[in-house]
Structure formats: structure tokens, C-alpha cells
Backbone as JSON, one array per atom type, in Angstrom:
{
  "sequence": "MKLNEFINERINTKVDFDGAYGAQCVDLFRQYCKDVFGFPHTGAVDGAKDLFLRYDSLPVEKKYFLRIPTVSPRVGDVVIYGGSATNKYGHVAICVGTVSDGNILVFEQDGFRQDGAKINVRGTKNMLGVLRAKV",
  "N": [[0.84, -1.17, 0.0], [0.52, 2.23, -0.75], [1.41, 5.55, 0.47], [-0.6, 7.5, -0.21], [-2.8, 5.83, -0.67], [-3.1, 4.73, 1.86], [-3.83, 7.02, 3.32], [-6.26, 7.67, 2.02], [-7.79, 5.44, 2.73], [-7.87, 5.59, 5.51], [-8.6, 8.18, 6.32], [-10.6, 10.37, 8.27], [-11.39, 8.31, 9.91], [-11.36, 6.48, 12.98], [-8.46, 5.24, 14.22], [-7.48, 2.61, 16.03], [-5.11, 0.91, 16.8], [-4.02, -0.86, 18.77], [-6.15, -1.38, 20.44], [-6.35, -0.13, 22.9], [-6.88, 2.65, 25.04], [-8.27, 4.17, 23.17], [-8.39, 6.0, 20.02], [-5.34, 6.92, 19.26], [-2.48, 9.05, 18.49], [-0.16, 7.51, 18.2], [-1.24, 5.06, 17.54], [-2.08, 5.49, 14.89], [0.41, 5.86, 13.7], [1.53, 3.27, 14.11], [-0.25, 1.73, 12.58], [0.29, 2.8, 10.07], [2.97, 1.95, 9.76], [2.56, -0.82, 9.56], [0.7, -1.12, 7.37], [1.79, 0.34, 5.16], [4.57, -0.18, 5.07], [4.9, -2.78, 6.0], [6.06, -3.36, 8.41], [6.71, -4.93, 11.59], [4.88, -4.79, 14.76], [5.68, -1.91, 16.53], [7.91, -0.86, 19.22], [6.84, -0.64, 22.68], [5.8, 2.41, 24.09], [5.66, 5.18, 26.39], [4.7, 7.6, 25.56], [4.24, 9.48, 22.5], [6.52, 11.05, 22.01], [8.57, 9.49, 22.94], [9.21, 7.73, 20.93], [11.17, 8.99, 19.53], [12.94, 10.0, 21.54], [13.64, 7.71, 23.0], [14.7, 6.07, 21.11], [17.13, 4.57, 20.79], [16.73, 2.43, 22.5], [14.74, 0.97, 21.36], [14.32, -1.69, 19.54], [12.92, -2.43, 17.14], [12.28, 0.0, 15.89], [14.91, 0.95, 15.49], [15.82, -0.95, 13.68], [14.21, -0.58, 11.4], [13.95, 2.16, 10.89], [15.61, 5.32, 10.36], [16.79, 7.67, 12.66], [16.39, 11.05, 12.6], [17.41, 14.2, 13.43], [15.72, 16.88, 12.56], [14.13, 19.73, 11.02], [13.04, 19.75, 8.61], [11.19, 17.81, 7.23], [10.59, 15.04, 4.96], [8.14, 13.97, 2.53], [6.3, 11.27, 3.73], [7.93, 10.82, 5.92], [8.01, 10.17, 9.44], [6.96, 12.34, 11.74], [8.0, 13.7, 14.79], [7.03, 15.18, 17.78], [7.94, 16.95, 20.75], [6.96, 16.81, 24.25], [4.6, 18.99, 25.97], [3.26, 21.72, 27.98], [0.55, 21.24, 27.95], [0.33, 18.72, 26.9], [1.93, 16.12, 27.81], [2.85, 13.86, 26.56], [3.75, 14.22, 23.97], [3.72, 14.11, 20.35], [2.97, 12.37, 17.32], [3.1, 12.29, 13.8], [2.43, 11.95, 10.27], [4.3, 13.09, 7.62], [2.97, 14.71, 4.84], [3.38, 16.67, 3.04], [4.63, 20.01, 2.24], [4.04, 23.37, 3.26], [3.74, 26.96, 3.03], [5.97, 29.22, 4.84], [7.52, 27.48, 6.39], [5.87, 25.58, 7.52], [4.34, 22.33, 7.79], [2.44, 19.82, 6.08], [0.46, 17.39, 7.48], [-0.6, 14.01, 8.17], [-2.56, 12.96, 10.68], [-3.63, 11.99, 14.01], [-5.62, 12.86, 16.74], [-5.4, 12.09, 19.99], [-6.66, 13.22, 22.19], [-8.94, 14.53, 21.27], [-10.25, 12.5, 19.89], [-11.35, 12.24, 17.29], [-10.74, 10.99, 14.92], [-8.57, 10.3, 12.06], [-6.9, 12.91, 10.34], [-5.97, 15.41, 7.88], [-3.77, 17.97, 8.46], [-2.28, 21.24, 9.0], [0.84, 21.82, 10.4], [3.22, 23.41, 12.51], [6.8, 23.66, 12.92], [7.76, 24.05, 15.38], [8.8, 22.78, 18.47], [9.32, 20.35, 17.36], [10.99, 17.31, 17.49], [12.3, 15.73, 15.68], [12.58, 13.38, 12.95], [11.49, 10.06, 12.01], [12.74, 8.12, 9.53], [11.91, 5.82, 7.13], [13.83, 2.92, 6.35], [13.74, 2.04, 3.62]],
  "CA": [[0.0, 0.0, 0.0], [1.26, 3.49, -0.81], [0.96, 6.56, 1.42], [-1.88, 8.09, -0.6], [-3.84, 4.82, -0.44], [-3.27, 4.67, 3.31], [-4.61, 8.2, 3.72], [-7.63, 7.53, 1.51], [-8.48, 4.39, 3.48], [-7.97, 5.89, 6.95], [-9.02, 9.55, 6.64], [-11.86, 10.51, 9.0], [-11.71, 7.11, 10.69], [-10.61, 6.34, 14.23], [-7.54, 4.12, 14.14], [-7.1, 2.14, 17.37], [-4.29, -0.24, 16.43], [-3.81, -1.81, 19.86], [-7.36, -1.58, 21.21], [-6.21, 0.47, 24.23], [-6.89, 4.11, 25.16], [-8.93, 4.83, 22.05], [-7.64, 6.33, 18.81], [-4.21, 7.78, 19.61], [-1.56, 9.34, 17.38], [0.76, 6.38, 18.06], [-1.98, 4.02, 16.83], [-2.01, 5.79, 13.46], [1.8, 5.55, 13.33], [1.7, 1.81, 14.04], [-1.01, 1.25, 11.43], [1.08, 3.23, 8.92], [4.1, 1.03, 9.67], [2.06, -2.14, 9.11], [0.04, -1.09, 6.07], [2.62, 0.9, 4.08], [5.9, -0.77, 5.03], [4.91, -4.17, 6.42], [6.89, -3.5, 9.61], [6.0, -5.5, 12.74], [4.48, -3.86, 15.82], [6.82, -1.18, 17.08], [8.08, -0.98, 20.65], [5.94, 0.05, 23.6], [6.26, 3.71, 24.56], [4.72, 5.89, 27.26], [4.13, 8.69, 24.77], [4.78, 9.6, 21.14], [7.87, 11.64, 22.03], [9.54, 8.44, 23.25], [9.65, 7.11, 19.68], [12.4, 9.68, 19.18], [13.83, 10.12, 22.68], [14.09, 6.37, 23.43], [15.0, 5.34, 19.87], [18.22, 3.62, 20.97], [16.28, 1.25, 23.24], [13.6, 0.39, 20.64], [14.97, -2.45, 18.48], [12.18, -2.43, 15.87], [12.51, 1.31, 15.29], [16.3, 1.01, 15.02], [15.98, -1.84, 12.52], [13.45, -0.15, 10.23], [13.94, 3.61, 10.71], [16.71, 6.19, 10.74], [16.35, 8.81, 13.48], [17.02, 12.23, 12.03], [16.98, 15.46, 14.06], [15.54, 17.85, 11.48], [12.86, 20.45, 10.94], [12.7, 19.73, 7.19], [10.82, 16.43, 6.9], [10.19, 14.67, 3.61], [6.88, 13.24, 2.44], [6.42, 9.91, 4.22], [8.62, 10.79, 7.2], [7.23, 10.19, 10.67], [7.38, 13.56, 12.44], [7.78, 13.52, 16.22], [7.06, 16.4, 18.58], [8.16, 16.78, 22.18], [5.85, 17.11, 25.14], [4.33, 20.4, 26.26], [2.51, 21.93, 29.22], [-0.81, 20.69, 27.8], [0.4, 17.34, 26.41], [3.23, 15.61, 28.23], [3.19, 12.69, 25.78], [4.24, 14.55, 22.66], [2.83, 13.82, 19.23], [3.56, 11.78, 16.12], [2.28, 12.5, 12.61], [3.09, 11.54, 9.03], [4.45, 14.23, 6.71], [2.39, 14.47, 3.52], [3.74, 17.78, 2.16], [5.06, 21.25, 2.87], [3.3, 24.58, 2.93], [4.58, 28.14, 3.22], [6.45, 29.65, 6.16], [8.13, 26.39, 7.15], [4.88, 24.66, 8.06], [4.22, 21.08, 7.05], [1.14, 19.19, 5.99], [0.6, 16.08, 8.11], [-1.73, 13.13, 8.42], [-2.41, 12.74, 12.12], [-4.79, 11.65, 14.81], [-5.56, 13.51, 18.05], [-5.91, 11.21, 21.04], [-7.51, 13.95, 23.13], [-10.23, 14.81, 20.61], [-10.86, 11.23, 19.46], [-12.2, 12.52, 16.13], [-10.25, 10.28, 13.75], [-7.39, 10.76, 11.34], [-7.14, 14.12, 9.54], [-4.84, 16.12, 7.32], [-3.68, 19.28, 9.09], [-1.04, 21.99, 8.89], [1.56, 21.92, 11.67], [4.5, 24.1, 12.51], [7.95, 22.83, 13.3], [8.11, 24.34, 16.77], [8.74, 21.64, 19.37], [9.62, 19.12, 16.64], [12.24, 16.66, 17.9], [12.91, 15.21, 14.47], [11.77, 12.44, 12.2], [11.92, 8.72, 11.72], [12.66, 7.91, 8.07], [11.97, 4.39, 6.85], [15.03, 2.44, 5.64], [13.29, 1.24, 2.46]],
  "C": [[0.89, 1.24, 0.0], [0.66, 4.49, 0.18], [-0.4, 7.13, 1.04], [-3.03, 7.1, -0.43], [-4.15, 4.69, 1.05], [-4.14, 5.83, 3.8], [-6.06, 8.05, 3.28], [-8.44, 6.5, 2.29], [-8.76, 4.81, 4.92], [-8.51, 7.28, 7.29], [-10.43, 9.55, 7.24], [-12.3, 9.24, 9.71], [-10.85, 7.11, 11.96], [-9.76, 5.07, 14.15], [-7.08, 3.78, 15.55], [-6.35, 0.82, 17.2], [-4.22, -1.3, 17.53], [-5.05, -2.05, 20.73], [-7.31, -1.01, 22.62], [-6.22, 1.98, 24.13], [-7.54, 4.85, 23.99], [-7.97, 5.12, 20.91], [-6.57, 7.37, 19.12], [-3.32, 8.02, 18.39], [-0.59, 8.18, 17.15], [0.07, 5.21, 17.35], [-1.92, 4.25, 15.32], [-0.61, 5.5, 12.93], [2.0, 4.05, 13.16], [0.96, 1.22, 12.84], [-0.29, 1.6, 10.13], [2.26, 2.28, 8.69], [3.66, -0.31, 9.09], [1.57, -2.09, 7.67], [0.95, -0.65, 4.92], [3.96, 0.18, 3.95], [5.95, -2.26, 5.36], [5.79, -4.42, 7.63], [6.06, -4.14, 10.73], [5.66, -4.41, 13.77], [5.73, -3.21, 16.4], [6.83, -1.27, 18.59], [7.08, -0.18, 21.47], [6.58, 1.36, 24.07], [5.21, 4.31, 25.49], [4.02, 7.01, 26.51], [4.84, 8.77, 23.43], [6.21, 10.12, 21.14], [8.94, 10.59, 22.26], [9.99, 7.67, 22.01], [10.96, 7.73, 19.21], [13.41, 9.66, 20.33], [14.4, 8.78, 23.14], [14.46, 5.48, 22.25], [16.06, 4.26, 20.08], [17.81, 2.37, 21.73], [15.07, 0.58, 22.59], [14.12, -0.37, 19.42], [14.22, -2.43, 17.14], [12.39, -1.1, 15.16], [13.93, 1.41, 14.73], [16.51, 0.16, 13.77], [15.36, -1.23, 11.27], [13.48, 1.35, 9.94], [15.3, 4.23, 11.02], [16.12, 7.31, 11.6], [17.13, 10.02, 13.01], [16.52, 13.48, 12.75], [16.92, 16.54, 12.98], [14.22, 18.6, 11.64], [12.43, 20.57, 9.48], [12.32, 18.3, 6.77], [10.44, 16.27, 5.43], [8.82, 13.99, 3.66], [7.13, 11.79, 2.83], [7.17, 9.78, 5.53], [7.63, 10.8, 8.36], [7.78, 11.33, 11.52], [7.03, 13.41, 13.92], [8.01, 14.84, 16.95], [7.26, 16.06, 20.05], [6.9, 17.08, 22.98], [5.72, 18.61, 25.38], [3.57, 20.5, 27.58], [1.11, 21.31, 29.14], [-0.83, 19.24, 27.31], [1.79, 16.78, 26.7], [3.73, 14.44, 27.37], [3.84, 12.99, 24.43], [3.25, 14.15, 21.59], [3.62, 13.21, 18.1], [2.58, 11.94, 14.97], [3.09, 12.07, 11.39], [3.12, 12.73, 8.08], [3.88, 13.86, 5.34], [2.67, 15.63, 2.56], [4.23, 18.98, 2.95], [4.15, 22.37, 2.42], [4.2, 25.77, 3.25], [4.98, 28.37, 4.67], [6.98, 28.51, 7.02], [7.14, 25.44, 7.79], [4.83, 23.4, 7.2], [2.78, 20.59, 7.09], [1.31, 17.78, 6.53], [-0.72, 15.33, 8.12], [-1.55, 12.69, 9.86], [-3.74, 12.38, 12.77], [-4.59, 12.24, 16.2], [-6.22, 12.63, 19.1], [-6.79, 11.9, 22.06], [-8.9, 14.19, 22.54], [-10.98, 13.54, 20.21], [-11.79, 11.42, 18.26], [-11.68, 11.91, 14.84], [-9.08, 10.96, 13.07], [-7.75, 11.89, 10.38], [-5.83, 14.59, 8.91], [-4.88, 17.53, 7.88], [-2.34, 19.94, 8.77], [-0.44, 22.09, 10.28], [2.83, 22.71, 11.47], [5.6, 23.14, 12.9], [8.43, 23.12, 14.72], [7.87, 23.09, 17.61], [8.95, 20.31, 18.64], [10.97, 18.59, 17.11], [13.01, 16.2, 16.67], [11.99, 14.23, 13.79], [12.36, 11.03, 12.27], [11.7, 8.53, 10.23], [12.88, 6.44, 7.8], [13.21, 4.05, 6.03], [14.6, 1.55, 4.48], [13.73, 1.88, 1.18]]
}
């Protein structure tokens, strides 16, 4: 499955990959890994930010992804944001394009809103970096 097919199949749907805590951003990431790349279930994390911060202790991520500290993601990169005062877990989204002023277009899911996967514009503030598939 290609990225655009994944988006078309999952847009406006709630993706709950592991059946726990409802439709979270990490669930969409895991579904993306499975459907687009055929990667096995990724390592357990407390929050999305840990996909980047704990990369060295996550063998599946290390095997299938490069960790790149950047604010210039490519289409298909997994973009990871750090925690904040309102969301200590951070956030993970899939880059689907760029827009003006350094903002990026992402496919993401908001675990607080529980309103399904959407395409949104995000800034690069608080971005830790990206995971780029080794394919």
C-alpha cells in the first residue's frame, strides 16, 4: 500500500491499532508502519515523544527507521514532537507535504479529541525530528 492509499483508506476514521486508550496518534503511526511498510508492531512507549527520545532502546525502530533530528521532513517521514505543558506525551504524525512559512502538511490523529485521522497543517516548533523508513 502506498501513502496516498493509506490516507484515503484511513481519513476521517478512528484508528485504534492496539485496542487500548482509544484512537491515539501512536496508533495511526503503528497502522502506517504495518500497512505501508509491512513493519512489525513497534516498541511500547509511554508517549509519542519516546519514539524519538528512546529510539536507541527500541529495536524495531532502530531496525526499520533512521532517526534524524531535522525540521525539514520529507513526504512519508514520521514527524515527532516533544511534550508540552498541555500534552506531556508529545505527538507523532506523518508528513504528507510542505506549505509556506516552514509549516508542514501532516496526516495525524488527536488522542484527546478522538475525532479520527485528519490532514492538518503543523508548525515545526517543538519538533524533535523524524523517523525515516530504511526502504
